CSV table of C-alpha atoms in Angstrom, one decimal:
chain,number,residue,atom,x,y,z
A,1,UNK,CA,8.2,15.5,12.2
A,2,UNK,CA,11.3,17.8,11.7
A,3,UNK,CA,12.1,20.3,9.4
A,4,UNK,CA,14.3,17.9,6.9
A,5,UNK,CA,12.0,15.6,7.2
A,6,UNK,CA,12.2,13.0,9.1
A,7,UNK,CA,9.8,12.2,12.7
A,8,UNK,CA,12.0,12.8,15.8
A,9,UNK,CA,10.0,9.2,18.1
A,10,UNK,CA,10.5,9.5,21.8
A,11,UNK,CA,12.2,6.0,22.7
A,12,UNK,CA,8.4,5.4,23.9
A,13,UNK,CA,6.1,6.3,21.3
A,14,UNK,CA,2.0,6.2,21.4
A,15,UNK,CA,0.9,3.7,18.3
A,16,UNK,CA,-3.1,4.0,17.6
A,17,UNK,CA,-4.1,0.2,17.2
A,18,UNK,CA,-7.5,-0.9,15.3
A,19,UNK,CA,-8.0,-4.9,16.5
A,20,UNK,CA,-10.5,-4.6,13.2
A,21,UNK,CA,-12.9,-6.7,12.3
A,22,UNK,CA,-13.1,-10.8,11.1
A,23,UNK,CA,-10.0,-12.2,12.1
A,24,UNK,CA,-8.8,-8.8,13.3
A,25,UNK,CA,-8.1,-10.0,17.1
A,26,UNK,CA,-7.2,-13.1,15.9
A,27,UNK,CA,-3.8,-11.8,14.2
A,28,UNK,CA,-3.6,-8.9,16.7
A,29,UNK,CA,-3.3,-11.3,19.6
A,30,UNK,CA,-0.4,-13.1,18.0
A,31,UNK,CA,1.0,-10.4,16.8
A,32,UNK,CA,0.8,-7.7,20.4
A,33,UNK,CA,3.6,-10.1,21.7
A,34,UNK,CA,5.5,-10.6,18.8
A,35,UNK,CA,6.4,-7.1,17.5
A,36,UNK,CA,6.9,-6.0,21.3
A,37,UNK,CA,9.5,-8.9,21.8
A,38,UNK,CA,11.5,-8.4,18.4
A,39,UNK,CA,12.2,-4.2,19.9
A,40,UNK,CA,13.0,-6.3,23.0
A,41,UNK,CA,15.2,-8.5,21.3
A,42,UNK,CA,16.7,-5.6,20.0
A,43,UNK,CA,17.1,-2.2,22.6
A,44,UNK,CA,16.7,-4.5,26.0
A,45,UNK,CA,14.3,-2.2,28.1
A,46,UNK,CA,15.3,1.0,26.5
A,47,UNK,CA,12.5,1.6,24.4
A,48,UNK,CA,9.4,0.3,23.5
A,49,UNK,CA,5.9,0.7,21.8
A,50,UNK,CA,2.8,2.5,24.2
A,51,UNK,CA,-0.2,1.2,22.3
A,52,UNK,CA,-3.1,2.5,22.1
A,53,UNK,CA,-6.5,1.7,21.0
A,54,UNK,CA,-9.0,3.4,18.9
A,55,UNK,CA,-12.1,2.3,16.9
A,56,UNK,CA,-12.9,1.3,13.7
A,57,UNK,CA,-15.5,-0.6,11.2
A,58,UNK,CA,-17.7,-3.4,12.9
A,59,UNK,CA,-16.0,-3.0,16.4
A,60,UNK,CA,-16.5,1.2,16.5
A,61,UNK,CA,-20.4,0.2,14.8
A,62,UNK,CA,-20.9,-2.5,17.9
A,63,UNK,CA,-19.4,0.3,21.3
A,64,UNK,CA,-20.6,3.8,19.5
A,65,UNK,CA,-23.4,3.3,16.7
A,66,UNK,CA,-21.3,4.6,13.8
A,67,UNK,CA,-17.7,2.9,12.0
A,68,UNK,CA,-15.5,5.5,12.0
A,69,UNK,CA,-15.4,7.6,14.6
A,70,UNK,CA,-13.7,11.8,14.4
A,71,UNK,CA,-12.0,10.0,18.3
A,72,UNK,CA,-10.5,7.5,16.1
A,73,UNK,CA,-9.3,10.4,12.9
A,74,UNK,CA,-8.2,13.0,15.1
A,75,UNK,CA,-6.3,10.4,17.8
A,76,UNK,CA,-4.2,9.0,14.1
A,77,UNK,CA,-4.0,12.8,12.8
A,78,UNK,CA,-2.5,13.2,16.5
A,79,UNK,CA,-0.8,10.4,17.0
A,80,UNK,CA,1.1,10.4,13.3
A,81,UNK,CA,2.1,7.0,12.9
A,82,UNK,CA,-0.4,4.1,13.6
A,83,UNK,CA,-1.4,0.6,12.4
A,84,UNK,CA,-4.5,-1.5,11.8
A,85,UNK,CA,-6.2,-4.4,11.0
A,86,UNK,CA,-9.0,-5.5,8.1
A,87,UNK,CA,-12.1,-3.2,8.6
A,88,UNK,CA,-15.0,-4.6,7.0
A,89,UNK,CA,-17.3,-1.7,5.4
A,90,UNK,CA,-21.1,-1.6,5.8
A,91,UNK,CA,-23.7,-2.3,3.3
A,92,UNK,CA,-26.2,0.4,1.2
A,93,UNK,CA,-24.9,4.2,1.3
A,94,UNK,CA,-22.6,6.5,3.8
A,95,UNK,CA,-19.1,5.1,3.3
A,96,UNK,CA,-18.3,3.8,0.1
A,97,UNK,CA,-14.9,2.8,2.5
A,98,UNK,CA,-13.9,3.0,5.6
A,99,UNK,CA,-9.7,2.1,4.0
A,100,UNK,CA,-10.3,4.8,1.7
A,101,UNK,CA,-12.5,7.6,4.2
A,102,UNK,CA,-8.6,7.5,6.2
A,103,UNK,CA,-7.1,7.7,3.6
A,104,UNK,CA,-9.0,10.8,2.7
A,105,UNK,CA,-9.0,12.0,5.7
A,106,UNK,CA,-5.2,12.2,6.9
A,107,UNK,CA,-4.9,12.6,2.8
A,108,UNK,CA,-2.5,10.2,3.2
A,109,UNK,CA,-1.0,9.7,-0.9
A,110,UNK,CA,1.0,7.2,-1.2
A,111,UNK,CA,-0.5,3.2,-1.2
A,112,UNK,CA,3.3,1.4,-0.6
A,113,UNK,CA,3.1,-2.1,-1.4
A,114,UNK,CA,7.2,-3.7,-1.1
A,115,UNK,CA,6.2,-7.2,-2.0
A,116,UNK,CA,9.9,-9.6,-1.7
A,117,UNK,CA,9.9,-13.7,-2.2
A,118,UNK,CA,10.6,-14.9,1.2
A,119,UNK,CA,12.4,-18.6,0.9
A,120,UNK,CA,10.3,-21.7,1.3
A,121,UNK,CA,7.0,-21.5,0.1
A,122,UNK,CA,5.7,-22.6,-2.7
A,123,UNK,CA,4.2,-20.3,-5.3
A,124,UNK,CA,3.3,-20.8,-9.2
A,125,UNK,CA,6.5,-19.1,-10.8
A,126,UNK,CA,9.6,-20.8,-11.7
A,127,UNK,CA,11.5,-18.1,-10.0
A,128,UNK,CA,9.9,-15.9,-7.7
A,129,UNK,CA,13.7,-14.9,-6.2
A,130,UNK,CA,13.3,-12.5,-8.7
A,131,UNK,CA,10.1,-10.6,-7.2
A,132,UNK,CA,11.3,-7.4,-5.1
A,133,UNK,CA,9.2,-4.9,-5.7
A,134,UNK,CA,8.3,-1.9,-3.6
A,135,UNK,CA,4.9,-0.2,-5.4
A,136,UNK,CA,3.9,3.2,-5.2
A,137,UNK,CA,0.1,3.2,-6.0
A,138,UNK,CA,-1.6,6.7,-5.3
A,139,UNK,CA,-4.3,6.2,-3.6
A,140,UNK,CA,-6.2,9.7,-3.3
A,141,UNK,CA,-7.4,10.3,-7.2
A,142,UNK,CA,-8.8,8.4,-9.8
A,143,UNK,CA,-11.3,6.1,-9.1
A,144,UNK,CA,-10.9,6.9,-5.0
A,145,UNK,CA,-12.4,9.8,-5.8
A,146,UNK,CA,-14.4,8.6,-8.2
A,147,UNK,CA,-17.7,10.3,-9.4
A,148,UNK,CA,-20.4,8.2,-10.1
A,149,UNK,CA,-24.2,8.0,-11.6
A,150,UNK,CA,-25.7,5.1,-11.5
A,151,UNK,CA,-27.8,3.9,-15.1
A,152,UNK,CA,-31.7,5.7,-15.7
A,153,UNK,CA,-30.3,8.4,-12.7
A,154,UNK,CA,-31.3,11.7,-13.4
A,155,UNK,CA,-28.0,12.7,-12.8
A,156,UNK,CA,-27.1,10.0,-15.8
A,157,UNK,CA,-29.1,11.9,-18.1
A,158,UNK,CA,-28.6,15.5,-16.4
A,159,UNK,CA,-24.3,14.3,-18.2
A,160,UNK,CA,-25.3,12.6,-21.1
A,161,UNK,CA,-27.5,16.1,-21.8
A,162,UNK,CA,-25.2,18.4,-21.2
A,163,UNK,CA,-22.2,16.0,-23.3
A,164,UNK,CA,-25.0,16.0,-26.3
A,165,UNK,CA,-25.2,20.2,-26.1
A,166,UNK,CA,-21.6,21.4,-26.0
A,167,UNK,CA,-19.7,18.2,-26.6
A,168,UNK,CA,-21.6,15.9,-29.8
A,169,UNK,CA,-18.5,14.1,-30.6
A,170,UNK,CA,-17.7,12.3,-27.4
A,171,UNK,CA,-20.9,12.3,-26.0
A,172,UNK,CA,-22.0,9.8,-29.9
A,173,UNK,CA,-19.7,7.4,-28.1
A,174,UNK,CA,-22.2,6.3,-25.7
A,175,UNK,CA,-23.4,3.8,-27.6
A,176,UNK,CA,-27.0,3.2,-25.1
A,177,UNK,CA,-27.2,5.9,-23.2
A,178,UNK,CA,-30.2,5.6,-21.5
A,179,UNK,CA,-29.1,2.9,-20.0
A,180,UNK,CA,-25.8,3.7,-19.7
A,181,UNK,CA,-24.0,4.4,-16.1
A,182,UNK,CA,-22.1,6.7,-16.0
A,183,UNK,CA,-18.0,7.2,-14.2
A,184,UNK,CA,-15.5,10.0,-14.1
A,185,UNK,CA,-12.0,9.9,-12.3
A,186,UNK,CA,-9.9,13.0,-11.3
A,187,UNK,CA,-6.4,13.0,-11.9
A,188,UNK,CA,-4.3,15.6,-11.7
A,189,UNK,CA,-0.9,17.5,-11.9
A,190,UNK,CA,-0.4,18.4,-7.8
A,191,UNK,CA,-1.3,14.7,-7.2
A,192,UNK,CA,1.0,13.3,-9.8
A,193,UNK,CA,3.9,14.9,-9.2
A,194,UNK,CA,4.1,14.5,-5.1
A,195,UNK,CA,3.6,10.9,-5.8
A,196,UNK,CA,6.4,10.3,-8.1
A,197,UNK,CA,8.5,12.5,-5.7
A,198,UNK,CA,7.9,10.4,-2.9
A,199,UNK,CA,8.8,7.8,-5.2
A,200,UNK,CA,11.7,9.1,-6.8
A,201,UNK,CA,12.7,9.7,-3.3
A,202,UNK,CA,12.0,5.9,-1.6
A,203,UNK,CA,14.6,5.0,-4.7
A,204,UNK,CA,17.3,6.9,-4.2
A,205,UNK,CA,17.1,6.5,-0.1
A,206,UNK,CA,17.7,2.5,-0.8
A,207,UNK,CA,20.2,3.3,-3.8
A,208,UNK,CA,16.9,0.8,-6.2
A,209,UNK,CA,18.2,1.3,-10.1
A,210,UNK,CA,14.5,2.4,-11.7
A,211,UNK,CA,11.3,3.6,-10.8
A,212,UNK,CA,8.6,2.6,-13.8
A,213,UNK,CA,6.3,4.2,-14.5
A,214,UNK,CA,3.3,2.3,-15.1
A,215,UNK,CA,-0.4,4.2,-17.0
A,216,UNK,CA,-3.0,3.3,-19.4
A,217,UNK,CA,-1.7,7.0,-21.5
A,218,UNK,CA,-2.3,5.6,-25.4
A,219,UNK,CA,-6.0,5.2,-24.4
A,220,UNK,CA,-6.7,7.6,-21.7
A,221,UNK,CA,-4.7,10.8,-23.0
A,222,UNK,CA,-5.5,13.3,-20.3
A,223,UNK,CA,-5.5,11.2,-16.7
A,224,UNK,CA,-2.8,8.4,-17.2
A,225,UNK,CA,-0.8,9.9,-19.8
A,226,UNK,CA,-0.9,13.3,-18.8
A,227,UNK,CA,0.5,10.8,-15.3
A,228,UNK,CA,2.8,10.1,-16.8
A,229,UNK,CA,4.3,13.4,-18.9
A,230,UNK,CA,4.1,15.2,-15.7
A,231,UNK,CA,6.1,12.3,-13.4
A,232,UNK,CA,9.4,12.6,-16.5
A,233,UNK,CA,8.3,16.5,-16.2
A,234,UNK,CA,9.5,16.3,-12.4
A,235,UNK,CA,12.1,14.2,-12.8
A,236,UNK,CA,13.5,16.8,-15.3
A,237,UNK,CA,12.5,19.7,-13.2
A,238,UNK,CA,13.8,18.5,-9.6
A,239,UNK,CA,16.2,15.2,-10.1
A,240,UNK,CA,17.8,17.2,-13.1
A,241,UNK,CA,17.2,13.8,-14.9
A,242,UNK,CA,18.1,13.5,-18.9
A,243,UNK,CA,15.9,11.9,-22.1
A,244,UNK,CA,17.5,9.0,-23.3
A,245,UNK,CA,18.5,7.6,-26.1
A,246,UNK,CA,15.4,6.0,-26.9
A,247,UNK,CA,13.9,9.4,-26.7
A,248,UNK,CA,11.4,9.0,-23.5
A,249,UNK,CA,12.9,6.9,-20.9
A,250,UNK,CA,14.2,9.2,-18.6
A,251,UNK,CA,18.7,9.0,-16.8
A,252,UNK,CA,18.9,11.0,-13.2
A,253,UNK,CA,22.8,11.9,-12.6
A,254,UNK,CA,22.5,9.7,-9.9
A,255,UNK,CA,22.5,6.7,-12.7
A,256,UNK,CA,18.9,5.6,-12.0
A,257,UNK,CA,16.7,5.4,-14.7
A,258,UNK,CA,12.8,5.8,-14.5
A,259,UNK,CA,10.9,4.7,-16.9
A,260,UNK,CA,7.3,3.7,-18.5
A,261,UNK,CA,4.7,0.3,-19.5
A,262,UNK,CA,1.5,0.5,-20.6
A,263,UNK,CA,0.0,-1.4,-17.3
A,264,UNK,CA,-1.0,-4.4,-19.3
A,265,UNK,CA,2.4,-4.7,-20.8
A,266,UNK,CA,3.7,-4.5,-16.8
A,267,UNK,CA,1.1,-7.2,-16.0
A,268,UNK,CA,2.9,-9.8,-19.2
A,269,UNK,CA,6.7,-8.2,-17.7
A,270,UNK,CA,6.5,-9.0,-13.8
A,271,UNK,CA,6.3,-11.7,-15.2
A,272,UNK,CA,8.5,-12.8,-17.9
A,273,UNK,CA,11.4,-9.9,-16.4
A,274,UNK,CA,11.0,-9.4,-13.0
A,275,UNK,CA,13.9,-8.8,-11.8
A,276,UNK,CA,14.0,-5.4,-14.6
A,277,UNK,CA,11.5,-3.5,-12.3
A,278,UNK,CA,12.4,-2.1,-8.8
A,279,UNK,CA,10.6,0.8,-7.8
A,280,UNK,CA,6.8,1.1,-9.6
A,281,UNK,CA,4.5,4.6,-9.6
A,282,UNK,CA,1.0,4.8,-10.1
A,283,UNK,CA,-2.7,5.6,-10.0
A,284,UNK,CA,-5.0,4.3,-8.4
A,285,UNK,CA,-6.5,1.3,-9.8
A,286,UNK,CA,-3.8,0.0,-11.8
A,287,UNK,CA,-1.4,0.3,-8.2
A,288,UNK,CA,-4.5,-2.2,-6.7
A,289,UNK,CA,-3.9,-5.2,-9.8
A,290,UNK,CA,-0.2,-4.8,-9.7
A,291,UNK,CA,-0.2,-5.6,-6.0
A,292,UNK,CA,-2.0,-8.2,-6.0
A,293,UNK,CA,-1.0,-10.0,-8.9
A,294,UNK,CA,3.2,-9.1,-7.4
A,295,UNK,CA,1.9,-10.6,-4.1
A,296,UNK,CA,0.3,-14.3,-5.7
A,297,UNK,CA,4.4,-14.1,-7.4
A,298,UNK,CA,5.5,-14.6,-4.7
A,299,UNK,CA,2.9,-16.7,-2.3
A,300,UNK,CA,-0.1,-15.2,-2.2
A,301,UNK,CA,-1.8,-11.6,0.2
A,302,UNK,CA,-1.2,-12.6,3.5
A,303,UNK,CA,2.3,-11.9,2.7
A,304,UNK,CA,2.0,-8.6,1.7
A,305,UNK,CA,2.2,-5.6,3.6
A,306,UNK,CA,1.2,-2.0,2.9
A,307,UNK,CA,1.1,0.9,4.5
A,308,UNK,CA,-0.7,4.7,3.3
A,309,UNK,CA,1.4,7.7,3.9
A,310,UNK,CA,1.4,11.6,3.4
A,311,UNK,CA,5.9,12.1,3.2
A,312,UNK,CA,5.0,16.2,3.3
A,313,UNK,CA,2.6,15.5,6.8
A,314,UNK,CA,4.0,12.1,8.1
A,315,UNK,CA,1.2,10.8,8.9
A,316,UNK,CA,1.5,6.8,7.7
A,317,UNK,CA,-0.9,4.3,8.9
A,318,UNK,CA,0.1,0.7,8.5
A,319,UNK,CA,-2.3,-2.3,7.8
A,320,UNK,CA,-3.0,-5.6,6.3
A,321,UNK,CA,-3.8,-5.4,2.8
A,322,UNK,CA,-6.5,-8.8,2.8
A,323,UNK,CA,-9.6,-8.9,4.7
A,324,UNK,CA,-11.5,-9.8,7.2
A,325,UNK,CA,-11.6,-13.8,6.8
A,326,UNK,CA,-14.4,-13.8,8.1
A,327,UNK,CA,-14.7,-17.7,7.9
A,328,UNK,CA,-11.8,-18.2,10.2
A,329,UNK,CA,-12.9,-15.3,12.6
A,330,UNK,CA,-12.3,-16.9,15.3
A,331,UNK,CA,-10.6,-20.3,14.6
A,332,UNK,CA,-6.4,-19.4,15.1
A,333,UNK,CA,-5.9,-20.5,11.7
A,334,UNK,CA,-5.4,-16.6,9.9
A,335,UNK,CA,-1.8,-15.9,9.2
A,336,UNK,CA,-0.8,-12.6,11.0
A,337,UNK,CA,2.6,-12.2,8.3
A,338,UNK,CA,1.1,-9.4,6.0
A,339,UNK,CA,0.3,-7.6,8.9
A,340,UNK,CA,3.4,-8.5,11.1
A,341,UNK,CA,5.3,-7.2,7.4
A,342,UNK,CA,2.9,-4.1,8.0
A,343,UNK,CA,4.6,-3.5,11.6
A,344,UNK,CA,8.2,-4.6,9.9
A,345,UNK,CA,7.2,-1.0,8.1
A,346,UNK,CA,6.2,0.9,10.1
A,347,UNK,CA,9.1,0.5,12.8
A,348,UNK,CA,11.8,1.3,10.0
A,349,UNK,CA,9.8,4.3,9.4
A,350,UNK,CA,9.9,5.6,12.5
A,351,UNK,CA,13.9,4.5,12.4
A,352,UNK,CA,13.8,1.4,14.6
A,353,UNK,CA,15.8,-0.9,12.0
A,354,UNK,CA,17.3,-3.1,14.1
A,355,UNK,CA,13.7,-3.5,16.1
A,356,UNK,CA,12.2,-4.1,11.5
A,357,UNK,CA,15.6,-6.0,11.1
A,358,UNK,CA,14.9,-8.2,14.3
A,359,UNK,CA,11.2,-9.5,13.4
A,360,UNK,CA,11.7,-9.5,9.2
A,361,UNK,CA,14.6,-12.4,9.9
A,362,UNK,CA,13.0,-13.6,12.7
A,363,UNK,CA,10.0,-14.2,9.6
A,364,UNK,CA,12.1,-15.5,7.5
A,365,UNK,CA,13.6,-18.4,9.8
A,366,UNK,CA,10.3,-19.3,10.6
A,367,UNK,CA,8.8,-19.9,7.2
A,368,UNK,CA,12.7,-22.1,6.1
A,369,UNK,CA,12.5,-23.7,8.7
A,370,UNK,CA,8.2,-24.9,7.1
A,371,UNK,CA,6.8,-23.7,10.2
A,372,UNK,CA,3.5,-22.2,8.8
A,373,UNK,CA,0.2,-20.7,8.9
A,374,UNK,CA,-2.4,-22.9,7.1
A,375,UNK,CA,-2.5,-20.9,3.8
A,376,UNK,CA,1.7,-21.4,2.9
A,377,UNK,CA,1.4,-24.5,4.3
A,378,UNK,CA,-0.8,-26.2,1.4
A,379,UNK,CA,1.6,-24.6,-0.9
A,380,UNK,CA,4.7,-26.0,1.0
A,381,UNK,CA,5.5,-29.6,0.8
A,382,UNK,CA,6.8,-30.9,4.2
A,383,UNK,CA,5.8,-28.1,6.2
A,384,UNK,CA,4.3,-27.8,9.1
A,385,UNK,CA,0.3,-26.4,10.4
A,386,UNK,CA,0.7,-24.3,13.0
A,387,UNK,CA,-2.2,-22.5,14.0
A,388,UNK,CA,-1.7,-18.3,14.4
A,389,UNK,CA,-0.6,-17.9,18.4
A,390,UNK,CA,1.9,-21.4,18.1
A,391,UNK,CA,3.2,-19.2,14.3
A,392,UNK,CA,3.4,-16.1,17.2
A,393,UNK,CA,5.1,-18.4,19.3
A,394,UNK,CA,7.7,-19.7,16.9
A,395,UNK,CA,8.6,-16.4,15.6
A,396,UNK,CA,9.8,-15.1,18.7
A,397,UNK,CA,12.4,-18.1,19.4
A,398,UNK,CA,14.1,-17.3,16.2
A,399,UNK,CA,14.5,-13.9,16.8
A,400,UNK,CA,18.2,-12.8,16.8
A,401,UNK,CA,19.5,-9.6,18.0
């Protein structure tokens, strides 16, 4: 990471990767060669990726007796940029989620989820081509840092007793305190500002027209409402934003509009008026709903990429956004597009734009030719259903410099 916020990348960078569990090996076995071919087509022999396997999930537990070895986190920390397949989360106590643990350990505060339509995919909406958004989902606060006490536990009873004695009016809102579980969600000014700052800079860098703040501030005024207020204050202080005629939205000097929308209304907005939103900045739980709902509009989570990024340190882990799909493990049927499009994001992140373009264009052409895996073939009239490995070969033959 350099002082100007860009990465200095060698011609042979070391990229740590986690194969993943369930269908992860099927995806990796197909995707590795596709990514390498995209780099070769773009740069001939002058650049290549050096892969370094690290372990997490069931694969790590079977080999080392731990779900997330310290060495895995340390390798991601040292190499800055890596990629991972889907992971199994252990049942029972301990780590709530391996994905969350990685994000928290490396302070990957931005979950970046671009959602766009690929021509040829049949979807539930009339005009999926209007969907072209990038969701910036806060990755370290809200429910990811949530504090919970189980109903009937000593902790829940102690919290209820404290609320009753110190804030009786608030405590009176709880109808059935003896059988209630309690949850606390932290939302900070610092966490809000660094997420929103990254979203605004992304929109400016890509000449996008707007940033939409999605929140439930009409009800949760001191968490989600504060998120909205702190975001607008940041836009004014650091980016020179000015209030617009409606008295709420802001306009930046470059013409970009910053607006906000209540989260339930936004789920309607992305169906009725998707073209009016380009970059979305939101808290953790809202971001989960919105990104999956948007993915459904363009063909499903199987073609939805994702990245977890700290724009201050340069650390980033790119990942398939779907689950392990254990029922498809070893069958050579799973769709590798989520992983491949995440790899395309990785290539852009390290400045290898040409290779990223080769890879994304090959995916676009292959889908347009209706040469797809089973999940997409079931939604496309006249499509040819390919295995995971055959789809990978179809991508390679459609790569152009």
